Amino acid sequence: MVGSMHTANETQILTEPVARLIEEFSRLPGIGPKTASRLTFFMLRAPDEAARSLAEALIALKQQVHFCARCYFIAQGELCVVCTSPARDQRLICVVEEPLDVVAIERTGVFRGLYHVLHGRIAPLEGMNREDIYFDELLDRVRTEPVEEVILATNPNLEGEATAFHLQRALAPLGVRITRLARGLPTGGDLEWADPGTLSSALEGRREL
Ligand SMILES: [Zn+2]
């Protein structure tokens, strides 16, 4: 048996390895059973080398990359490239929801500070609370690092705004300057898809909270 997706009969027809790969692909975000089947048959027809290369890339990803011990962005060592760079302004922390938001902001080339990646946002209806993201870790950093300003760059949607509100309330007693990205980013959208021009003006025009 390979789980819920296929009956015993169907697994027999598909063969166990095919049914298994379909099952694995189906677990990925945004991949339904149809796409999972299509990808599986693509891999079956692909040269051995292509399949091996994909498998090796997955293993390398899990063996060589983890999250930065300081800001939780992706890193190959203990700390990420941003945290280890002597050129970055240690007084500035930009708080984002996901690692891809860091990539989007880096693409603008205008931000020279550090980051803090929450790995999610506060959304009680989805069971995401303060303790499910790197929220208190940010407060610890503000207490122990020479931080002067925290830029709240959570997404311009309901959950992003709520997260920014909670962060602001928790950060206020720590005596640090708190700013929020300027309006102008497409409302309801995700930071990671904002174009670099819009994103850099949102950063430059950030407002005091
Ligand atoms: Zn880092």
Tab-separated table of C-alpha atoms and ligand atoms in Angstrom:
chain	number	residue	atom	x	y	z
A	1	MET	CA	0.000	0.000	0.000
A	2	VAL	CA	1.233	3.492	-0.759
A	3	GLY	CA	-1.292	5.505	1.155
A	4	SER	CA	-4.625	6.982	0.395
A	5	MET	CA	-4.262	8.139	-3.187
A	6	HIS	CA	-4.394	4.822	-5.032
A	7	THR	CA	-6.330	1.674	-4.487
A	8	ALA	CA	-4.346	-1.563	-4.458
A	9	ASN	CA	-5.462	-2.231	-8.003
A	10	GLU	CA	-4.365	1.105	-9.299
A	11	THR	CA	-0.968	0.727	-7.638
A	12	GLN	CA	-0.592	-2.639	-9.363
A	13	ILE	CA	-1.292	-1.083	-12.742
A	14	LEU	CA	0.979	1.917	-12.123
A	15	THR	CA	3.767	-0.140	-10.515
A	16	GLU	CA	4.850	0.680	-6.979
A	17	PRO	CA	7.672	3.159	-7.873
A	18	VAL	CA	5.398	5.196	-10.147
A	19	ALA	CA	2.595	5.306	-7.565
A	20	ARG	CA	5.147	6.301	-4.922
A	21	LEU	CA	6.581	9.211	-6.902
A	22	ILE	CA	3.077	10.464	-7.753
A	23	GLU	CA	2.324	10.336	-4.030
A	24	GLU	CA	5.546	12.274	-3.213
A	25	PHE	CA	4.891	14.982	-5.826
A	26	SER	CA	1.292	15.327	-4.574
A	27	ARG	CA	2.593	16.424	-1.180
A	28	LEU	CA	4.226	19.542	-2.670
A	29	PRO	CA	2.395	22.872	-2.334
A	30	GLY	CA	0.296	23.720	-5.380
A	31	ILE	CA	0.672	20.260	-6.960
A	32	GLY	CA	-2.559	18.310	-7.486
A	33	PRO	CA	-2.788	14.602	-8.441
A	34	LYS	CA	-2.961	15.470	-12.153
A	35	THR	CA	0.247	17.511	-12.164
A	36	ALA	CA	1.898	14.910	-9.919
A	37	SER	CA	1.142	12.219	-12.507
A	38	ARG	CA	2.375	14.401	-15.349
A	39	LEU	CA	5.659	15.130	-13.531
A	40	THR	CA	6.150	11.457	-12.731
A	41	PHE	CA	5.758	10.369	-16.359
A	42	PHE	CA	8.013	13.220	-17.434
A	43	MET	CA	10.717	11.876	-15.103
A	44	LEU	CA	10.121	8.338	-16.384
A	45	ARG	CA	10.800	9.441	-19.954
A	46	ALA	CA	13.679	11.771	-19.022
A	47	PRO	CA	17.321	10.600	-19.335
A	48	ASP	CA	18.693	8.804	-16.250
A	49	GLU	CA	21.012	11.761	-15.724
A	50	ALA	CA	18.104	14.229	-15.341
A	51	ALA	CA	16.437	12.110	-12.657
A	52	ARG	CA	19.723	11.574	-10.797
A	53	SER	CA	20.491	15.290	-10.951
A	54	LEU	CA	17.086	16.133	-9.427
A	55	ALA	CA	17.539	13.569	-6.659
A	56	GLU	CA	21.042	14.878	-5.895
A	57	ALA	CA	19.834	18.496	-5.828
A	58	LEU	CA	17.233	17.545	-3.211
A	59	ILE	CA	19.798	15.744	-1.068
A	60	ALA	CA	22.295	18.624	-1.347
A	61	LEU	CA	19.570	21.086	-0.369
A	62	LYS	CA	18.805	19.254	2.852
A	63	GLN	CA	22.440	18.489	3.685
A	64	GLN	CA	23.976	21.887	2.949
A	65	VAL	CA	21.348	24.527	3.624
A	66	HIS	CA	19.595	25.419	6.851
A	67	PHE	CA	18.447	28.635	8.518
A	68	CYS	CA	20.762	31.353	9.845
A	69	ALA	CA	21.168	31.146	13.642
A	70	ARG	CA	20.718	34.905	13.906
A	71	CYS	CA	18.156	36.077	11.328
A	72	TYR	CA	16.659	32.764	10.073
A	73	PHE	CA	17.367	33.513	6.421
A	74	ILE	CA	18.881	30.594	4.476
A	75	ALA	CA	22.530	29.862	5.269
A	76	GLN	CA	25.261	27.368	4.412
A	77	GLY	CA	27.300	28.085	7.519
A	78	GLU	CA	26.005	29.023	10.963
A	79	LEU	CA	25.232	32.548	9.744
A	80	CYS	CA	23.891	33.759	6.381
A	81	VAL	CA	25.737	35.930	3.844
A	82	VAL	CA	23.935	39.056	5.055
A	83	CYS	CA	24.765	38.516	8.744
A	84	THR	CA	28.437	37.771	7.995
A	85	SER	CA	28.930	40.759	5.688
A	86	PRO	CA	30.975	43.561	7.327
A	87	ALA	CA	29.347	46.033	4.929
A	88	ARG	CA	25.845	45.736	6.427
A	89	ASP	CA	24.465	48.352	8.826
A	90	GLN	CA	23.995	46.564	12.177
A	91	ARG	CA	21.632	49.270	13.464
A	92	LEU	CA	18.867	48.404	11.017
A	93	ILE	CA	16.697	45.268	10.987
A	94	CYS	CA	14.091	44.630	8.303
A	95	VAL	CA	11.465	42.104	9.442
A	96	VAL	CA	9.899	39.917	6.745
A	97	GLU	CA	7.619	36.892	6.667
A	98	GLU	CA	9.544	34.546	4.357
A	99	PRO	CA	13.093	34.002	3.030
A	100	LEU	CA	11.912	34.904	-0.493
A	101	ASP	CA	11.001	38.383	0.798
A	102	VAL	CA	14.693	38.877	1.626
A	103	VAL	CA	15.560	37.896	-1.934
A	104	ALA	CA	13.018	40.438	-3.276
A	105	ILE	CA	14.408	43.241	-1.090
A	106	GLU	CA	18.022	42.371	-1.937
A	107	ARG	CA	17.060	42.644	-5.600
A	108	THR	CA	16.246	46.353	-5.084
A	109	GLY	CA	19.836	47.002	-3.986
A	110	VAL	CA	18.766	49.883	-1.699
A	111	PHE	CA	18.692	48.151	1.686
A	112	ARG	CA	22.014	47.879	3.557
A	113	GLY	CA	20.826	46.655	6.960
A	114	LEU	CA	20.129	43.214	8.407
A	115	TYR	CA	17.020	41.045	8.239
A	116	HIS	CA	14.843	38.991	10.532
A	117	VAL	CA	12.746	36.267	8.901
A	118	LEU	CA	9.630	35.329	10.891
A	119	HIS	CA	8.840	32.190	8.842
A	120	GLY	CA	5.140	32.933	8.824
A	121	ARG	CA	2.717	35.469	10.169
A	122	ILE	CA	0.202	35.704	12.951
A	123	ALA	CA	-3.105	34.234	11.735
A	124	PRO	CA	-5.051	32.799	14.684
A	125	LEU	CA	-7.750	31.373	12.394
A	126	GLU	CA	-5.083	29.198	10.751
A	127	GLY	CA	-3.595	28.277	14.120
A	128	MET	CA	-0.560	30.528	13.588
A	129	ASN	CA	0.292	32.388	16.775
A	130	ARG	CA	3.229	34.345	18.109
A	131	GLU	CA	4.990	31.207	19.368
A	132	ASP	CA	4.751	29.529	15.928
A	133	ILE	CA	6.986	32.123	14.270
A	134	TYR	CA	10.382	33.701	15.169
A	135	PHE	CA	8.682	36.569	16.999
A	136	ASP	CA	10.337	36.463	20.436
A	137	GLU	CA	13.704	35.816	18.757
A	138	LEU	CA	13.364	39.286	17.218
A	139	LEU	CA	12.748	40.846	20.621
A	140	ASP	CA	15.886	39.095	21.938
A	141	ARG	CA	17.906	40.534	19.070
A	142	VAL	CA	16.629	44.051	19.716
A	143	ARG	CA	17.591	43.668	23.383
A	144	THR	CA	21.109	42.356	22.723
A	145	GLU	CA	22.191	43.863	19.387
A	146	PRO	CA	22.947	47.546	18.640
A	147	VAL	CA	19.617	47.974	16.834
A	148	GLU	CA	18.257	51.485	16.333
A	149	GLU	CA	15.469	50.898	13.835
A	150	VAL	CA	13.177	47.975	13.036
A	151	ILE	CA	11.405	48.114	9.676
A	152	LEU	CA	8.216	46.047	9.647
A	153	ALA	CA	8.074	44.651	6.112
A	154	THR	CA	5.354	42.049	6.560
A	155	ASN	CA	2.996	41.635	3.610
A	156	PRO	CA	0.426	44.367	2.815
A	157	ASN	CA	-2.564	42.116	3.568
A	158	LEU	CA	-4.770	41.415	6.595
A	159	GLU	CA	-2.448	38.934	8.316
A	160	GLY	CA	0.657	40.974	7.474
A	161	GLU	CA	-0.892	44.104	8.995
A	162	ALA	CA	-2.011	42.186	12.097
A	163	THR	CA	1.505	40.771	12.508
A	164	ALA	CA	3.010	44.264	12.159
A	165	PHE	CA	0.578	45.502	14.828
A	166	HIS	CA	1.614	42.775	17.296
A	167	LEU	CA	5.292	43.391	16.586
A	168	GLN	CA	4.917	47.118	17.111
A	169	ARG	CA	3.206	46.586	20.456
A	170	ALA	CA	5.939	44.225	21.639
A	171	LEU	CA	8.806	46.380	20.346
A	172	ALA	CA	7.553	49.750	21.619
A	173	PRO	CA	8.765	49.274	25.237
A	174	LEU	CA	12.269	48.412	23.970
A	175	GLY	CA	12.883	52.009	22.915
A	176	VAL	CA	13.721	51.342	19.290
A	177	ARG	CA	12.511	53.291	16.253
A	178	ILE	CA	9.746	51.322	14.490
A	179	THR	CA	8.817	51.944	10.866
A	180	ARG	CA	6.476	50.336	8.343
A	181	LEU	CA	6.862	50.114	4.567
A	182	ALA	CA	5.134	52.983	2.741
A	183	ARG	CA	1.768	52.274	1.183
A	184	GLY	CA	1.872	51.791	-2.567
A	185	LEU	CA	2.656	48.106	-2.601
A	186	PRO	CA	-0.268	46.271	-4.190
A	187	THR	CA	-2.692	45.645	-1.306
A	188	GLY	CA	-3.365	42.001	-0.584
A	189	GLY	CA	-0.242	41.052	-2.488
A	190	ASP	CA	2.963	39.392	-1.415
A	191	LEU	CA	6.234	41.234	-0.987
A	192	GLU	CA	8.100	38.566	-2.901
A	193	TRP	CA	6.193	39.393	-6.102
A	194	ALA	CA	6.487	43.199	-5.857
A	195	ASP	CA	8.605	44.765	-8.574
A	196	PRO	CA	11.976	46.174	-7.405
A	197	GLY	CA	10.997	49.797	-8.207
A	198	THR	CA	7.817	49.722	-6.107
A	199	LEU	CA	9.587	47.890	-3.325
A	200	SER	CA	12.515	50.298	-3.128
A	201	SER	CA	10.203	53.342	-2.958
A	202	ALA	CA	8.159	51.582	-0.248
A	203	LEU	CA	11.403	51.129	1.703
A	204	GLU	CA	12.645	54.666	1.154
A	205	GLY	CA	9.247	56.178	2.016
A	206	ARG	CA	8.762	54.072	5.150
A	207	ARG	CA	6.732	55.748	7.859
A	208	GLU	CA	7.156	56.013	11.590
A	209	LEU	CA	4.790	53.934	13.735
B	1	ZN	ZN	21.430	35.868	8.960
